Tab-separated table of C-alpha atoms in Angstrom:
chain	number	residue	atom	x	y	z
A	2	LEU	CA	-19.127	8.157	-0.149
A	3	ALA	CA	-19.047	8.376	3.632
A	4	ASN	CA	-22.404	6.595	3.921
A	5	MET	CA	-21.366	3.947	1.391
A	6	SER	CA	-18.080	3.430	3.240
A	7	HIS	CA	-19.925	2.884	6.515
A	8	GLU	CA	-22.539	0.544	4.999
A	9	LEU	CA	-19.882	-1.646	3.378
A	10	ARG	CA	-17.231	-1.694	6.085
A	11	THR	CA	-19.409	-2.227	9.176
A	12	PRO	CA	-20.808	-5.683	8.277
A	13	LEU	CA	-17.505	-6.741	6.732
A	14	ASN	CA	-15.572	-5.824	9.877
A	15	SER	CA	-18.017	-7.935	11.889
A	16	ILE	CA	-17.344	-10.891	9.564
A	17	LEU	CA	-13.583	-10.393	9.971
A	18	ILE	CA	-13.773	-10.242	13.768
A	19	LEU	CA	-15.994	-13.321	14.012
A	20	GLY	CA	-13.882	-15.210	11.480
A	21	GLN	CA	-10.747	-14.431	13.467
A	22	GLN	CA	-12.372	-15.563	16.721
A	23	LEU	CA	-13.508	-18.826	15.126
A	24	ALA	CA	-10.045	-19.430	13.666
A	25	GLU	CA	-8.484	-19.028	17.126
A	26	ASN	CA	-10.752	-21.861	18.337
A	27	GLY	CA	-10.710	-20.626	21.916
A	28	GLY	CA	-13.203	-23.264	23.032
A	29	GLY	CA	-11.193	-26.028	21.412
A	30	ASN	CA	-14.371	-27.523	19.938
A	31	LEU	CA	-13.627	-27.080	16.215
A	32	THR	CA	-11.952	-29.641	14.002
A	33	GLY	CA	-8.795	-28.755	12.081
A	34	ARG	CA	-10.815	-28.490	8.889
A	35	GLN	CA	-13.318	-26.124	10.499
A	36	VAL	CA	-10.464	-23.908	11.718
A	37	ASP	CA	-9.148	-23.816	8.137
A	38	PHE	CA	-12.619	-22.783	6.931
A	39	ALA	CA	-12.640	-19.922	9.450
A	40	LYS	CA	-9.161	-18.834	8.342
A	41	ASN	CA	-10.342	-18.810	4.726
A	42	ILE	CA	-13.351	-16.683	5.691
A	43	HIS	CA	-11.046	-14.175	7.395
A	44	SER	CA	-8.577	-14.155	4.487
A	45	ALA	CA	-11.276	-13.694	1.846
A	46	GLY	CA	-12.923	-10.975	3.930
A	47	THR	CA	-9.605	-9.148	4.277
A	48	ASP	CA	-9.114	-9.253	0.495
A	49	LEU	CA	-12.633	-7.911	-0.003
A	50	LEU	CA	-12.050	-5.087	2.484
A	51	THR	CA	-8.870	-4.107	0.609
A	52	LEU	CA	-10.822	-4.007	-2.651
A	53	ILE	CA	-13.601	-1.919	-1.086
A	54	ASN	CA	-11.082	0.540	0.363
A	55	ASP	CA	-9.354	0.872	-3.021
A	56	ILE	CA	-12.601	1.442	-4.914
A	57	LEU	CA	-13.755	4.045	-2.392
A	58	ASP	CA	-10.393	5.832	-2.583
A	59	LEU	CA	-10.559	5.848	-6.383
A	60	SER	CA	-14.118	7.202	-6.222
A	61	LYS	CA	-12.979	10.005	-3.911
A	62	ILE	CA	-10.128	10.896	-6.243
A	63	GLU	CA	-12.331	10.931	-9.336
A	64	ALA	CA	-14.924	13.066	-7.516
A	65	GLY	CA	-12.241	15.467	-6.298
A	66	ALA	CA	-13.274	14.615	-2.737
A	67	MET	CA	-10.040	13.177	-1.358
A	68	THR	CA	-8.791	15.503	1.365
A	69	ILE	CA	-5.175	16.075	2.327
A	70	GLU	CA	-4.424	16.566	6.037
A	71	GLU	CA	-1.020	18.211	6.204
A	72	GLN	CA	1.192	17.759	9.259
A	73	ALA	CA	4.802	17.052	10.169
A	74	ILE	CA	6.191	13.527	9.896
A	75	ASP	CA	9.549	12.488	11.321
A	76	LEU	CA	11.515	10.613	8.656
A	77	ALA	CA	13.308	8.378	11.174
A	78	THR	CA	9.905	7.371	12.564
A	79	LEU	CA	8.676	6.673	9.031
A	80	LYS	CA	11.710	4.422	8.483
A	81	GLU	CA	10.942	2.489	11.677
A	82	HIS	CA	7.294	2.133	10.632
A	83	LEU	CA	8.203	0.667	7.235
A	84	ALA	CA	10.805	-1.656	8.751
A	85	ARG	CA	8.271	-2.920	11.290
A	86	ASN	CA	5.553	-3.489	8.680
A	87	PHE	CA	7.657	-5.232	6.032
A	88	GLY	CA	10.644	-6.651	7.918
A	89	GLN	CA	8.960	-9.928	8.808
A	90	LEU	CA	7.693	-10.396	5.250
A	91	ALA	CA	11.217	-9.867	3.904
A	92	GLN	CA	12.619	-12.357	6.391
A	93	SER	CA	10.006	-14.985	5.546
A	94	LYS	CA	10.799	-14.692	1.823
A	95	GLY	CA	14.558	-14.594	2.364
A	96	ILE	CA	14.795	-11.162	0.732
A	97	THR	CA	17.112	-8.343	1.798
A	98	PHE	CA	15.166	-5.233	2.830
A	99	ARG	CA	16.930	-1.872	3.121
A	100	ILE	CA	15.681	1.620	3.927
A	101	ASP	CA	18.252	4.328	3.179
A	102	LEU	CA	17.887	7.961	4.235
A	103	ALA	CA	20.201	10.490	2.589
A	104	ASN	CA	22.473	12.463	4.933
A	105	ASN	CA	21.175	15.890	3.893
A	106	LEU	CA	17.512	15.233	4.685
A	107	PRO	CA	15.648	17.375	7.208
A	108	ARG	CA	14.542	15.617	10.392
A	109	ALA	CA	10.876	16.032	9.473
A	110	VAL	CA	8.754	17.094	6.503
A	111	ARG	CA	5.221	18.422	6.144
A	112	THR	CA	2.881	16.221	4.137
A	113	ASP	CA	-0.115	13.944	4.778
A	114	PRO	CA	1.490	11.052	6.720
A	115	LYS	CA	-1.459	8.706	6.209
A	116	ARG	CA	-1.505	9.184	2.439
A	117	LEU	CA	2.286	9.077	2.108
A	118	GLN	CA	2.367	5.770	3.984
A	119	GLN	CA	-0.495	4.475	1.818
A	120	VAL	CA	1.572	5.091	-1.333
A	121	LEU	CA	4.682	3.497	0.161
A	122	ARG	CA	2.685	0.468	1.344
A	123	ASN	CA	1.262	0.025	-2.162
A	124	LEU	CA	4.697	0.237	-3.777
A	125	LEU	CA	6.329	-2.047	-1.214
A	126	SER	CA	3.508	-4.586	-1.371
A	127	ASN	CA	4.023	-4.779	-5.133
A	128	ALA	CA	7.785	-5.010	-4.725
A	129	PHE	CA	7.565	-7.954	-2.331
A	130	LYS	CA	4.756	-9.628	-4.293
A	131	PHE	CA	6.783	-9.726	-7.510
A	132	THR	CA	10.211	-10.425	-5.980
A	133	GLU	CA	11.163	-14.038	-5.298
A	134	LYS	CA	14.838	-13.445	-4.473
A	135	GLY	CA	17.319	-10.623	-4.100
A	136	ALA	CA	16.399	-7.323	-2.472
A	137	VAL	CA	13.785	-4.635	-1.989
A	138	SER	CA	14.948	-1.165	-1.012
A	139	VAL	CA	13.521	2.226	-0.147
A	140	ARG	CA	15.571	5.360	-0.795
A	141	ILE	CA	14.601	8.765	0.607
A	142	GLU	CA	16.640	11.690	-0.731
A	143	MET	CA	16.563	15.301	-1.835
A	144	THR	CA	15.908	16.191	-5.457
A	145	GLU	CA	16.042	19.530	-7.260
A	146	ASN	CA	13.150	18.665	-9.559
A	147	ALA	CA	10.799	21.616	-9.107
A	148	ALA	CA	8.223	20.626	-11.758
A	149	SER	CA	5.828	19.015	-9.294
A	150	GLN	CA	2.619	20.726	-8.243
A	151	GLY	CA	0.057	19.916	-5.565
A	152	PRO	CA	-1.738	21.253	-2.473
A	153	VAL	CA	1.225	20.406	-0.227
A	154	ARG	CA	3.874	21.552	-2.706
A	155	GLY	CA	5.952	24.320	-1.134
A	156	ALA	CA	8.973	26.304	-2.194
A	157	GLY	CA	12.407	24.702	-2.375
A	158	PRO	CA	13.625	21.234	-3.314
A	159	LEU	CA	11.510	18.119	-3.231
A	160	ILE	CA	12.037	14.880	-1.366
A	161	ALA	CA	11.974	11.765	-3.520
A	162	PHE	CA	10.776	8.401	-2.203
A	163	SER	CA	12.008	5.532	-4.395
A	164	VAL	CA	11.159	1.830	-4.135
A	165	VAL	CA	13.442	-0.550	-6.054
A	166	ASP	CA	13.280	-4.339	-6.290
A	167	SER	CA	15.010	-7.209	-8.068
A	168	GLY	CA	11.742	-8.825	-9.108
A	169	ILE	CA	10.247	-9.780	-12.470
A	170	GLY	CA	10.166	-6.209	-13.780
A	171	ILE	CA	7.700	-4.566	-16.159
A	172	PRO	CA	8.128	-4.619	-19.961
A	173	ALA	CA	8.678	-1.112	-21.349
A	174	GLU	CA	5.547	-1.307	-23.502
A	175	LYS	CA	3.428	-2.116	-20.427
A	176	GLN	CA	4.734	0.612	-18.119
A	177	ALA	CA	2.058	3.125	-19.072
A	178	ILE	CA	-1.027	0.903	-18.733
A	179	ILE	CA	-0.268	-0.320	-15.198
A	180	PHE	CA	-1.225	3.121	-13.897
A	181	GLU	CA	-4.717	2.800	-15.375
A	182	ALA	CA	-7.491	1.489	-13.122
A	183	PHE	CA	-7.924	-2.313	-12.994
A	184	GLN	CA	-4.960	-2.867	-15.343
A	185	GLN	CA	-2.098	-5.312	-14.777
A	186	VAL	CA	0.754	-6.441	-17.005
A	187	ASP	CA	-1.230	-9.435	-18.291
A	188	GLY	CA	-3.863	-11.988	-17.312
A	189	GLY	CA	-1.230	-14.468	-16.209
A	190	THR	CA	0.181	-11.966	-13.750
A	191	ASP	CA	-3.310	-11.393	-12.376
A	192	ARG	CA	-3.930	-15.119	-11.890
A	193	LYS	CA	-0.526	-15.872	-10.346
A	194	TYR	CA	-0.091	-12.861	-8.072
A	195	GLY	CA	-3.617	-11.547	-7.480
A	196	GLY	CA	-4.371	-7.907	-6.779
A	197	THR	CA	-7.001	-5.447	-7.968
A	198	GLY	CA	-4.971	-3.353	-10.386
A	199	LEU	CA	-5.938	-0.225	-8.434
A	200	GLY	CA	-2.921	0.325	-6.172
A	201	LEU	CA	-0.721	2.141	-8.679
A	202	THR	CA	-3.613	4.240	-9.998
A	203	ILE	CA	-4.393	5.434	-6.480
A	204	SER	CA	-0.704	5.912	-5.633
A	205	ARG	CA	-0.142	8.115	-8.691
A	206	GLU	CA	-3.108	10.345	-7.874
A	207	ILE	CA	-2.143	10.657	-4.202
A	208	ALA	CA	1.429	11.535	-5.237
A	209	ARG	CA	0.012	14.322	-7.432
A	210	LEU	CA	-2.108	15.617	-4.550
A	211	LEU	CA	0.936	15.604	-2.255
A	212	GLY	CA	3.038	17.410	-4.833
C-alpha cells in the first residue's frame, strides 16, 4: 500500500503543481481559453487524487492496516479548524454554519486528530454538497452511550460529534446502502452531485476504530 500510494501520488502531485502554475499564467502569455484548460486539468487532477486517497484508505481498512495515532486534541482548536475550512463555502452558498460545543465538555480529548478531522470533513462536505439553503451545524457533546468499542475507547462517557443539515435528506429505505462502498442514493444523485460513494464507508470504519 505504501509503495502504491507513492507511485500514484507522486506523478499526480506533479500534474497538480504544474496545472496550478499554468492556470496562474505568471508569464501572461496564455489566452483565456488556455488558462481555463489549465484550471480544468488542476480540477480533474484534484478529483482524481481524492479518489485515489479514498481507495487507498478503504484498502487499508479492509486489510486491517489502518493505524490509529492517539494524541490529545483541543476541542476549541478543532472548532476553529472546521470554521476556517468550511466558513467560506457556507458564505458563498448563503448557508448558515454553526459549530456548538456543549458546556460540560473537557478542554481536550485523546483520539487520532487526523482521522477524526477526516470523518468530520467527509460529513461536512456531504452536508454542504446536498444543502442548497438553510443551515449546516456541528454539535459536540457528551453522551452516556457506552456500547462503543475501539482501540481508543476508554472508560467513562463518550463524546458525540453530530453533523446536521437542512438539505435534500436520505429516504429511510436508502439509509443502509449509503454506507456500502461506491453506493449513493441513486444514479441521478451521482450525476448531479458527483462523489465516489466511498466517504461514508470510510467514515464509518474510522469511527469504529476510534471507538
